[in-house]
């Protein structure tokens, strides 16, 4: 009887040790691991390339998505809207996504309502986000010096606004440039954006999301 009791005690102790060790390892992974997101968009003439990548657990989990071609038209059969045309490499059949301006407006309203409702959780994540890379380089020309200057002024203001908003989260200084072409029409741009956040902060933000959800 004592032998049987001792065997059970050892077995339960081993199971407890396994569970405790697993939980401790999971806690360490969550406490020190980061989720890193990287986005790169390049447009040269009519050629586009969009790359998005997510990495976690020191590179053990990695997911990347590449979209070689994106075309945007601001009219859909004479109806104001946006048509996005996506082609995967040499794939002959393109995929098209259409959204009218009314749909886009409703989407923006919903995003605004979402921010208002979950503002505490969103700000918690934003303050703990660390931007590791931000580059935005553009060459722009409309074919007319006056409109080129006006367009470049607006774009430069947008770039400055984004730099100001992201500056508190920068780990390294960002880089922006804008080169106007007053002689011929053309457009090219390169955007590189990368940021990281600790997984434990994502879990904490989930708590804030649930708390905001219970209030309504």
Short mmCIF file of C-alpha atoms in Angstrom, two decimals:
data_model
loop_
_atom_site.label_atom_id
_atom_site.label_comp_id
_atom_site.label_asym_id
_atom_site.label_seq_id
_atom_site.Cartn_x
_atom_site.Cartn_y
_atom_site.Cartn_z
CA UNK A 1 0.00 0.00 0.00
CA UNK A 2 2.81 2.41 0.85
CA UNK A 3 4.52 1.54 -2.44
CA UNK A 4 1.34 2.30 -4.39
CA UNK A 5 0.89 5.61 -2.54
CA UNK A 6 4.52 6.57 -3.21
CA UNK A 7 4.10 5.74 -6.94
CA UNK A 8 1.02 7.94 -7.23
CA UNK A 9 2.79 10.76 -5.39
CA UNK A 10 5.74 10.60 -7.79
CA UNK A 11 3.42 10.49 -10.80
CA UNK A 12 1.43 13.53 -9.65
CA UNK A 13 4.66 15.37 -8.85
CA UNK A 14 5.97 14.71 -12.37
CA UNK A 15 2.74 15.94 -13.93
CA UNK A 16 2.82 19.06 -11.77
CA UNK A 17 6.44 19.69 -12.74
CA UNK A 18 5.63 19.31 -16.45
CA UNK A 19 2.63 21.64 -16.24
CA UNK A 20 4.54 24.20 -14.17
CA UNK A 21 7.53 24.14 -16.54
CA UNK A 22 5.29 24.50 -19.60
CA UNK A 23 3.41 27.40 -18.03
CA UNK A 24 6.67 29.08 -17.02
CA UNK A 25 8.11 28.74 -20.53
CA UNK A 26 4.89 30.11 -22.03
CA UNK A 27 5.00 33.07 -19.63
CA UNK A 28 8.62 33.80 -20.56
CA UNK A 29 7.81 33.62 -24.29
CA UNK A 30 4.88 35.97 -23.90
CA UNK A 31 6.77 38.35 -21.60
CA UNK A 32 9.83 38.80 -23.81
CA UNK A 33 8.67 38.01 -27.35
CA UNK A 34 7.60 40.71 -29.79
CA UNK A 35 5.25 40.86 -32.73
CA UNK A 36 6.96 42.62 -35.61
CA UNK A 37 5.07 43.96 -38.62
CA UNK A 38 6.78 45.13 -41.79
CA UNK A 39 5.26 46.84 -44.82
CA UNK A 40 6.98 47.83 -48.05
CA UNK A 41 5.29 49.48 -51.01
CA UNK A 42 7.05 50.47 -54.22
CA UNK A 43 5.64 52.09 -57.32
CA UNK A 44 7.66 52.91 -60.41
CA UNK A 45 5.53 54.13 -63.30
CA UNK A 46 2.78 51.53 -63.75
CA UNK A 47 4.62 48.80 -61.80
CA UNK A 48 3.60 48.19 -58.20
CA UNK A 49 4.70 45.92 -55.40
CA UNK A 50 3.21 45.57 -51.94
CA UNK A 51 4.81 43.33 -49.30
CA UNK A 52 3.46 42.69 -45.78
CA UNK A 53 5.16 40.47 -43.20
CA UNK A 54 4.39 39.48 -39.59
CA UNK A 55 7.02 37.83 -37.36
CA UNK A 56 6.71 36.52 -33.79
CA UNK A 57 8.66 34.38 -31.30
CA UNK A 58 12.08 35.43 -32.60
CA UNK A 59 11.30 34.39 -36.16
CA UNK A 60 9.81 30.98 -35.34
CA UNK A 61 6.43 32.19 -36.64
CA UNK A 62 6.57 34.15 -39.87
CA UNK A 63 3.92 35.06 -42.42
CA UNK A 64 4.43 37.17 -45.54
CA UNK A 65 2.11 38.35 -48.29
CA UNK A 66 3.23 39.82 -51.61
CA UNK A 67 0.91 41.56 -54.07
CA UNK A 68 2.88 42.47 -57.22
CA UNK A 69 0.32 44.71 -58.93
CA UNK A 70 -2.24 47.17 -57.55
CA UNK A 71 -4.16 49.52 -59.81
CA UNK A 72 -6.56 52.13 -58.42
CA UNK A 73 -9.21 53.95 -60.46
CA UNK A 74 -11.29 56.75 -58.97
CA UNK A 75 -14.38 56.02 -61.07
CA UNK A 76 -16.43 52.88 -61.54
CA UNK A 77 -18.68 53.02 -64.62
CA UNK A 78 -19.21 56.79 -64.23
CA UNK A 79 -20.15 56.32 -60.57
CA UNK A 80 -17.81 58.00 -58.03
CA UNK A 81 -15.89 55.34 -56.23
CA UNK A 82 -12.69 53.33 -56.06
CA UNK A 83 -11.82 50.23 -58.07
CA UNK A 84 -8.78 48.27 -56.96
CA UNK A 85 -7.32 45.84 -59.46
CA UNK A 86 -4.99 43.14 -58.14
CA UNK A 87 -2.88 40.80 -60.27
CA UNK A 88 -0.68 38.06 -58.82
CA UNK A 89 2.49 37.97 -60.92
CA UNK A 90 1.76 36.74 -64.43
CA UNK A 91 -1.74 35.57 -63.55
CA UNK A 92 -4.02 36.37 -66.53
CA UNK A 93 -7.21 36.80 -64.52
CA UNK A 94 -7.09 39.90 -62.35
CA UNK A 95 -9.21 40.31 -59.25
CA UNK A 96 -11.16 43.54 -58.86
CA UNK A 97 -12.59 45.05 -55.70
CA UNK A 98 -15.06 47.90 -56.03
CA UNK A 99 -16.20 50.36 -53.35
CA UNK A 100 -18.31 53.47 -53.85
CA UNK A 101 -17.55 56.65 -51.93
CA UNK A 102 -20.66 56.06 -49.79
CA UNK A 103 -19.28 52.68 -48.71
CA UNK A 104 -15.89 54.24 -47.94
CA UNK A 105 -17.59 56.99 -45.91
CA UNK A 106 -19.54 54.40 -43.89
CA UNK A 107 -16.32 52.49 -43.28
CA UNK A 108 -14.59 55.63 -42.01
CA UNK A 109 -17.54 56.35 -39.71
CA UNK A 110 -17.34 52.83 -38.31
CA UNK A 111 -13.62 53.20 -37.74
CA UNK A 112 -14.29 56.45 -35.89
CA UNK A 113 -16.95 54.78 -33.75
CA UNK A 114 -14.59 51.88 -33.04
CA UNK A 115 -11.88 54.29 -31.88
CA UNK A 116 -14.32 56.17 -29.67
CA UNK A 117 -15.56 52.97 -28.06
CA UNK A 118 -12.18 51.31 -27.56
CA UNK A 119 -10.07 54.43 -27.19
CA UNK A 120 -8.37 53.26 -24.00
CA UNK A 121 -7.19 49.99 -25.56
CA UNK A 122 -6.09 51.66 -28.81
CA UNK A 123 -4.08 54.34 -27.00
CA UNK A 124 -2.50 51.70 -24.77
CA UNK A 125 -1.21 49.85 -27.83
CA UNK A 126 -0.19 53.05 -29.61
CA UNK A 127 1.97 54.25 -26.70
CA UNK A 128 3.80 50.92 -26.58
CA UNK A 129 4.34 50.58 -30.30
CA UNK A 130 7.96 51.03 -31.39
CA UNK A 131 8.60 52.08 -34.98
CA UNK A 132 11.90 50.57 -36.08
CA UNK A 133 11.87 51.83 -39.67
CA UNK A 134 10.04 54.58 -41.56
CA UNK A 135 11.04 55.73 -45.03
CA UNK A 136 8.93 57.53 -47.62
CA UNK A 137 10.59 58.75 -50.81
CA UNK A 138 8.62 60.19 -53.72
CA UNK A 139 9.18 61.67 -57.16
CA UNK A 140 6.17 63.57 -58.55
CA UNK A 141 5.45 65.48 -61.74
CA UNK A 142 2.17 66.49 -63.38
CA UNK A 143 3.54 68.02 -66.56
CA UNK A 144 2.67 71.57 -65.42
CA UNK A 145 4.94 73.49 -63.02
CA UNK A 146 2.08 75.17 -61.12
CA UNK A 147 0.09 71.99 -60.40
CA UNK A 148 3.31 70.10 -59.67
CA UNK A 149 4.26 72.65 -57.03
CA UNK A 150 0.79 72.56 -55.44
CA UNK A 151 0.67 68.75 -55.40
CA UNK A 152 4.16 68.50 -53.94
CA UNK A 153 3.24 71.02 -51.24
CA UNK A 154 0.21 68.98 -50.18
CA UNK A 155 2.17 65.72 -50.23
CA UNK A 156 5.02 67.23 -48.22
CA UNK A 157 2.53 68.43 -45.62
CA UNK A 158 1.11 64.90 -45.37
CA UNK A 159 4.58 63.45 -44.92
CA UNK A 160 5.40 65.98 -42.23
CA UNK A 161 2.15 65.18 -40.40
CA UNK A 162 2.94 61.45 -40.40
CA UNK A 163 6.48 62.10 -39.18
CA UNK A 164 5.09 64.17 -36.33
CA UNK A 165 2.58 61.51 -35.32
CA UNK A 166 5.11 58.67 -35.45
CA UNK A 167 8.03 60.56 -33.91
CA UNK A 168 7.33 59.57 -30.25
CA UNK A 169 7.41 55.89 -31.30
CA UNK A 170 10.63 56.10 -33.34
CA UNK A 171 13.60 53.98 -32.29
CA UNK A 172 15.65 55.33 -35.19
CA UNK A 173 15.14 58.62 -37.06
CA UNK A 174 12.73 58.38 -39.98
CA UNK A 175 13.57 59.48 -43.51
CA UNK A 176 11.35 61.32 -46.01
CA UNK A 177 12.10 63.00 -49.32
CA UNK A 178 10.17 64.56 -52.19
CA UNK A 179 11.63 65.34 -55.61
CA UNK A 180 9.42 67.45 -57.94
CA UNK A 181 9.69 66.99 -61.70
CA UNK A 182 8.58 70.26 -63.32
CA UNK A 183 9.27 69.13 -66.89
CA UNK A 184 7.43 65.85 -67.44
CA UNK A 185 4.61 63.88 -65.78
CA UNK A 186 5.60 60.93 -63.65
CA UNK A 187 5.20 59.35 -60.27
CA UNK A 188 7.29 56.94 -58.23
CA UNK A 189 7.31 56.25 -54.50
CA UNK A 190 8.87 53.92 -51.96
CA UNK A 191 7.40 53.38 -48.50
CA UNK A 192 9.07 51.24 -45.84
CA UNK A 193 7.39 50.87 -42.45
CA UNK A 194 8.26 48.45 -39.66
CA UNK A 195 7.14 48.34 -36.05
CA UNK A 196 7.08 45.97 -33.10
CA UNK A 197 5.13 45.48 -29.90
CA UNK A 198 5.55 43.03 -27.05
CA UNK A 199 3.03 40.18 -26.91
CA UNK A 200 2.27 40.86 -23.25
CA UNK A 201 1.04 44.30 -24.24
CA UNK A 202 -1.30 42.69 -26.75
CA UNK A 203 -2.77 40.54 -23.97
CA UNK A 204 -3.17 43.58 -21.72
CA UNK A 205 -4.89 45.49 -24.51
CA UNK A 206 -7.27 42.54 -24.89
CA UNK A 207 -8.28 43.07 -21.27
CA UNK A 208 -8.98 46.75 -21.99
CA UNK A 209 -11.03 45.79 -25.05
CA UNK A 210 -13.17 43.44 -22.93
CA UNK A 211 -13.60 46.08 -20.23
CA UNK A 212 -14.72 48.67 -22.80
CA UNK A 213 -17.11 46.09 -24.25
CA UNK A 214 -18.74 45.46 -20.88
CA UNK A 215 -19.37 49.18 -20.34
CA UNK A 216 -21.71 49.39 -23.35
#
